[in-house]
GROMACS .gro file of C-alpha atoms in nm:
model
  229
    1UNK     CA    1   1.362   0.004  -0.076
    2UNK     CA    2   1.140   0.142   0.235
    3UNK     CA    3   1.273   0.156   0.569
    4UNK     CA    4   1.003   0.100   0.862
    5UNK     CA    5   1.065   0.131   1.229
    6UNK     CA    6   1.015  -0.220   1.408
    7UNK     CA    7   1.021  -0.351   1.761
    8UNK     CA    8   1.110  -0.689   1.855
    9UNK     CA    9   0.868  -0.907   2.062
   10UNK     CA   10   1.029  -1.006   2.380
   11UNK     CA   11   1.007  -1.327   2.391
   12UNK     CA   12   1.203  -1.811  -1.410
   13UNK     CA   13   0.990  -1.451  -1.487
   14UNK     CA   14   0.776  -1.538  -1.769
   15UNK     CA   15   0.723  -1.117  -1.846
   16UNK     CA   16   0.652  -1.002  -2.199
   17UNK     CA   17   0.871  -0.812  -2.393
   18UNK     CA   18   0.570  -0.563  -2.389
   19UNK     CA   19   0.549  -0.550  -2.028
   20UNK     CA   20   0.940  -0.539  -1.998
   21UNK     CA   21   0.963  -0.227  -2.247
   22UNK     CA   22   0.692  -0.059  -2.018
   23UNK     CA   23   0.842  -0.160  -1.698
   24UNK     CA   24   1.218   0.032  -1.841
   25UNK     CA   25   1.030   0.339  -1.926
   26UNK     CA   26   0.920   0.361  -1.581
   27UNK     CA   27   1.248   0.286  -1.448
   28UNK     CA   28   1.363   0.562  -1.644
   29UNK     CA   29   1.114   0.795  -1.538
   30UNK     CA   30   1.132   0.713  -1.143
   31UNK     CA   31   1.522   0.755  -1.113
   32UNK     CA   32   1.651   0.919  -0.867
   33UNK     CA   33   1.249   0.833  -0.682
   34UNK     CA   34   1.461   0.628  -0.448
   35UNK     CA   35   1.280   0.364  -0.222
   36UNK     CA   36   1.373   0.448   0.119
   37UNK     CA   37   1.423   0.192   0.331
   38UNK     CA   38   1.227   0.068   0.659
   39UNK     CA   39   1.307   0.129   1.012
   40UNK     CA   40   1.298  -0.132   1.377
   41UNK     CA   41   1.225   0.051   1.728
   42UNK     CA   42   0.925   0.097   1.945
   43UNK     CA   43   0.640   0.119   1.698
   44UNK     CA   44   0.728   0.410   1.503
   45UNK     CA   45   0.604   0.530   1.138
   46UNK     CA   46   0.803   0.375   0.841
   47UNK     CA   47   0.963   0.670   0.620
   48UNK     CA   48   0.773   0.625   0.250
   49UNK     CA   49   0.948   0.608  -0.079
   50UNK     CA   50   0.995   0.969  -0.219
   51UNK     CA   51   0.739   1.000  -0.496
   52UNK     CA   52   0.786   1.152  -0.858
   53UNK     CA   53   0.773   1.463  -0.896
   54UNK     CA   54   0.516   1.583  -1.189
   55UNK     CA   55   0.480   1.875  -1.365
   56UNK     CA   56   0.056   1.978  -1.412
   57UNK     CA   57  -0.051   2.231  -1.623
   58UNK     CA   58  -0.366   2.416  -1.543
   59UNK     CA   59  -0.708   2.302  -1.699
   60UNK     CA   60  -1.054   2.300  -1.646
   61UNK     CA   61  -1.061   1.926  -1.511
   62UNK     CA   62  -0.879   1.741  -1.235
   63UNK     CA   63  -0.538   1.600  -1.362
   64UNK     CA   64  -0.515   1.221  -1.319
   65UNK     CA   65  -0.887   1.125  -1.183
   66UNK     CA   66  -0.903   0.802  -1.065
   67UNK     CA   67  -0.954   0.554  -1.315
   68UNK     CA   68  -0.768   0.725  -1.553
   69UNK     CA   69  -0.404   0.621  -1.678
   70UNK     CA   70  -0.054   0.838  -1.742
   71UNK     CA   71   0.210   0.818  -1.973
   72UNK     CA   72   0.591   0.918  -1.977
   73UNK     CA   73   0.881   0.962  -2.190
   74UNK     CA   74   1.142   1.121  -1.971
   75UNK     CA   75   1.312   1.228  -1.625
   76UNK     CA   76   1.494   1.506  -1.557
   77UNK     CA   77   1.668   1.437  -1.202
   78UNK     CA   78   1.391   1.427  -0.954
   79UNK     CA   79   1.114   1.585  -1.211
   80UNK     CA   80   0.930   1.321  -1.431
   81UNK     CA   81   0.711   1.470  -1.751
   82UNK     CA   82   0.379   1.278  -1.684
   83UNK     CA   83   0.072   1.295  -1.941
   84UNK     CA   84  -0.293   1.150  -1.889
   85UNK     CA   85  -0.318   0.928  -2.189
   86UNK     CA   86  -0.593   0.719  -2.289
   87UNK     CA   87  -0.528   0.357  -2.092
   88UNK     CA   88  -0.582   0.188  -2.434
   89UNK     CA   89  -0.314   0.391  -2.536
   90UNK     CA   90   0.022   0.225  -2.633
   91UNK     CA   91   0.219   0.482  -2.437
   92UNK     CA   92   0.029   0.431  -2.094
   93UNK     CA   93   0.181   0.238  -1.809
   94UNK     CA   94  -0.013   0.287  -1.493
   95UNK     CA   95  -0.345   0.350  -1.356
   96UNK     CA   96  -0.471   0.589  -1.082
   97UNK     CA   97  -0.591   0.378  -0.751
   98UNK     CA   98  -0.666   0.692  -0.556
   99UNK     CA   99  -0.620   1.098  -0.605
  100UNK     CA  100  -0.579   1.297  -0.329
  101UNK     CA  101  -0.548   1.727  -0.324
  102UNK     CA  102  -0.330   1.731  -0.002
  103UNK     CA  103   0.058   1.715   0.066
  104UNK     CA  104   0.114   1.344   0.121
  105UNK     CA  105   0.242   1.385   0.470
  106UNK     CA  106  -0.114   1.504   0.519
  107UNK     CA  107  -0.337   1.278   0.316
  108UNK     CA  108  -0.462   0.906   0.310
  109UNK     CA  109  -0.248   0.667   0.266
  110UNK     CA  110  -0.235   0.447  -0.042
  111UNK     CA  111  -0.355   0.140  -0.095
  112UNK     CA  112  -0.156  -0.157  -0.012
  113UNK     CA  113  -0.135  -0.241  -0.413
  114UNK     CA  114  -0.008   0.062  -0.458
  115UNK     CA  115   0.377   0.021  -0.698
  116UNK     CA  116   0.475   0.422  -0.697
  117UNK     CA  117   0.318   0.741  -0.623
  118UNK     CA  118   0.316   1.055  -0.829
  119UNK     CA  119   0.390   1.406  -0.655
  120UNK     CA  120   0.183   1.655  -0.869
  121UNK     CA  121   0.252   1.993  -0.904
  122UNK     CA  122   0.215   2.301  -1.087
  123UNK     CA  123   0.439   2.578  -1.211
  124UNK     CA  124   0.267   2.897  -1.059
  125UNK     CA  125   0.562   3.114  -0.897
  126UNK     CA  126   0.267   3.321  -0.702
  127UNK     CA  127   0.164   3.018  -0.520
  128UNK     CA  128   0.481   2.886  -0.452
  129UNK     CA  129   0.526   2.796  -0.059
  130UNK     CA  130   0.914   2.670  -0.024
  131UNK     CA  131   1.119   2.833  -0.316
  132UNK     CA  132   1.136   2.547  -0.551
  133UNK     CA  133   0.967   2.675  -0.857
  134UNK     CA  134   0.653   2.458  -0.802
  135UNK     CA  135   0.338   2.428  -0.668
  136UNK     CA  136   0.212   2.095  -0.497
  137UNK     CA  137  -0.116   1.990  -0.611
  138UNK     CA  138  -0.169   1.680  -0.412
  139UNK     CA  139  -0.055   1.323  -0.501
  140UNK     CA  140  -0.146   1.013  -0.666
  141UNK     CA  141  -0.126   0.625  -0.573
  142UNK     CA  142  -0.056   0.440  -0.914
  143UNK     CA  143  -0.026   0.102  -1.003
  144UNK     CA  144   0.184  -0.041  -1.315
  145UNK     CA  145  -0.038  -0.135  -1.619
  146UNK     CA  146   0.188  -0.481  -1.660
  147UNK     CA  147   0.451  -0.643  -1.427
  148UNK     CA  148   0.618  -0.553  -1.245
  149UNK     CA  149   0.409  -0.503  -0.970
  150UNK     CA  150   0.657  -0.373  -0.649
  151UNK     CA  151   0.355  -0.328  -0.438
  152UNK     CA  152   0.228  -0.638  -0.461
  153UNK     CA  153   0.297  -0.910  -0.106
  154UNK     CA  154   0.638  -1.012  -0.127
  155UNK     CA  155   0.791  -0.778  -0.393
  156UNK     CA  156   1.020  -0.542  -0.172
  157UNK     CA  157   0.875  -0.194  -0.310
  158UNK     CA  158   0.581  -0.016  -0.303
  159UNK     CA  159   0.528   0.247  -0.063
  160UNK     CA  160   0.345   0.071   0.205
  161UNK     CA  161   0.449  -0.233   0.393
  162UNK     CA  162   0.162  -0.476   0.392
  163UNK     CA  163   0.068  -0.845   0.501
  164UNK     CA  164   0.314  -1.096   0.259
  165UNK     CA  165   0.630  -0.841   0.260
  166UNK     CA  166   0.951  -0.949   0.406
  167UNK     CA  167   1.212  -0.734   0.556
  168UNK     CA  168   1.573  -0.727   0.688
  169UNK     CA  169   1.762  -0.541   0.912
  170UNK     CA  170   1.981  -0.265   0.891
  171UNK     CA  171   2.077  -0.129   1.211
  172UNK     CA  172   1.953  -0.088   1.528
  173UNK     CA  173   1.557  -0.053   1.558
  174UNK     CA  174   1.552  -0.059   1.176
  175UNK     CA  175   1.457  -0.300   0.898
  176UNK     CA  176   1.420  -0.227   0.551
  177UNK     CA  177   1.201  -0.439   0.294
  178UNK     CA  178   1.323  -0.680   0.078
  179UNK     CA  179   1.176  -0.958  -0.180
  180UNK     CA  180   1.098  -1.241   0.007
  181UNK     CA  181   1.230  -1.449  -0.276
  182UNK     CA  182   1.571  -1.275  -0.246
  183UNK     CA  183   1.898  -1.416  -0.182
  184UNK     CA  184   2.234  -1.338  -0.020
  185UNK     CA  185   2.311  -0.972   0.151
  186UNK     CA  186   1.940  -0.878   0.044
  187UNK     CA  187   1.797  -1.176   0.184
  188UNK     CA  188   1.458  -1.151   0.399
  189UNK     CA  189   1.507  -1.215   0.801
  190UNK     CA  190   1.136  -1.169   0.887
  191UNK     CA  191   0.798  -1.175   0.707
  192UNK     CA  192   0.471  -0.988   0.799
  193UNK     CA  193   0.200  -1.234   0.838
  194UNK     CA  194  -0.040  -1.034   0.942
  195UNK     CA  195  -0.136  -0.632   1.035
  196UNK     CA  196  -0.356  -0.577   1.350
  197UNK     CA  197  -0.447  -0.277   1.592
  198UNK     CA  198  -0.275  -0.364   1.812
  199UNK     CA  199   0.065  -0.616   1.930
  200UNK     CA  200  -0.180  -0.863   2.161
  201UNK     CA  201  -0.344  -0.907   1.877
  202UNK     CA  202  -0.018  -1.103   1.724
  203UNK     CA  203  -0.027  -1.486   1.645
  204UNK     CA  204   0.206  -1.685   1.866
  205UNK     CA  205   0.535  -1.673   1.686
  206UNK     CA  206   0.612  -1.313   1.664
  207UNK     CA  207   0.922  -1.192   1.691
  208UNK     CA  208   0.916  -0.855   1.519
  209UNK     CA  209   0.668  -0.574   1.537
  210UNK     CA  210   0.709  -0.345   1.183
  211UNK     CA  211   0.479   0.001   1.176
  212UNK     CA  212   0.262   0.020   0.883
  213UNK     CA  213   0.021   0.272   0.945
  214UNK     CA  214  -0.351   0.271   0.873
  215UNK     CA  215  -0.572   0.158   1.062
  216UNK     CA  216  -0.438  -0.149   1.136
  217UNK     CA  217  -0.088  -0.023   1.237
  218UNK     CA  218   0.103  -0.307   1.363
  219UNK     CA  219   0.279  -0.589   1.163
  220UNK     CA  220   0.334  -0.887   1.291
  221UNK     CA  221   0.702  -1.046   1.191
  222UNK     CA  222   0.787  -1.422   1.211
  223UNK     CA  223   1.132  -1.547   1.118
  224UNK     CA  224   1.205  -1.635   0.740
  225UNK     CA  225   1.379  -1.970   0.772
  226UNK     CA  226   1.637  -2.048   0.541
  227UNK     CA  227   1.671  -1.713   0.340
  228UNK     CA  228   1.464  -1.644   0.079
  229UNK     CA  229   1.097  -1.761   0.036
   0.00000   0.00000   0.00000
């Protein structure tokens, strides 16, 4: 779950088995990823999930080019063995969106359909900045193959907070999202209707502000009546 720092205005499944084995092989590969939760004050950035961590060797081409689609078997703690595999292959279970060189703190941000992101990195001790035995090599914004889809509008994952996501809160000038379709102590207070530059640009009826980043920073939060949606 994300956390993202908010402000409040002042006034039946139907998956395939297929899908499902895919979607536990992930599971297995992003634990201990951990979805961070999302945050409520001024107008603040929201904290992003931590991504994977992936081990690249070197080669003469770009690992994980857009378009192209990885594969994995295992996790060990926070380090995930990723391959590129063809995306006709049986063993592949997401697709690049976007590939970026930089540090993520430092690059684009994913797009909104993004479900997890991949940390790349190498193993060259010479290079290494921090100590950790690894080099980063930039990121990469994937999307699942088959459902589940955690990025998608609604969903409560992903690493961005977009238009269609629901959140709750969970202390002071923090809200964290949630499925809008959940129920009881994980049940959405507020959904995000709509992003904008800037708070005037709100429809009548907000009552929560939610940072998203981008270029169209601002979510605009109206109250979830009921629980659940």
């Amino acid at each position: 779950m994300r956390t993202t720092r908010t402000t409040r205005a002042s006034s039946g499944d139907g998956v395939p088995e297929r899908a499902r084995t895919r979607a536990r092989r992930w599971l297995a590969l992003l634990a201990g990823a951990g979805l961070v939760g999302a945050g409520v004050t001024g107008c603040a950035g929201a904290p992003a999930p931590q991504p994977v961590a992936a081990e690249v060797s070197a080669s003469p081409y770009r690992f994980l080019e857009p378009g192209t689609c990885s594969g994995g078997e295992r996790a060990d703690g926070r380090k995930a063995t990723v391959r590129e595999v063809s995306c006709r292959s049986e063993s592949a279970v997401a697709r690049v969106l976007t590939r970026h060189e930089e540090r993520r703190a430092d690059g684009p941000l994913c797009p909104g359909r993004t479900d997890f992101v991949l940390q790349l990195s190498g193993g060259d001790p010479g290079l290494d900045e921090d100590g950790d035995g690894s080099v980063a090599r930039g990121y990469a914004c994937m999307r699942n193959l088959e459902a589940p889809h955690p990025g998608d509008p609604g969903q409560g994952g992903g690493p961005r907070t977009v238009a269609g996501d629901c959140v709750r809160a969970i202390g002071e000038g923090e809200v964290r999202e949630t499925a809008c379709a959940a129920r009881g102590a994980e049940r959405p207070e507020h959904r995000v209707v709509t992003t904008v530059r800037e708070r005037a640009r709100c429809p009548e009826g907000t009552e929560l502000y939610v940072t998203v980043g981008g270029k169209r920073p601002v979510g605009c939060g109206v109250p979830v009546r009921g629980g659940g949606a």
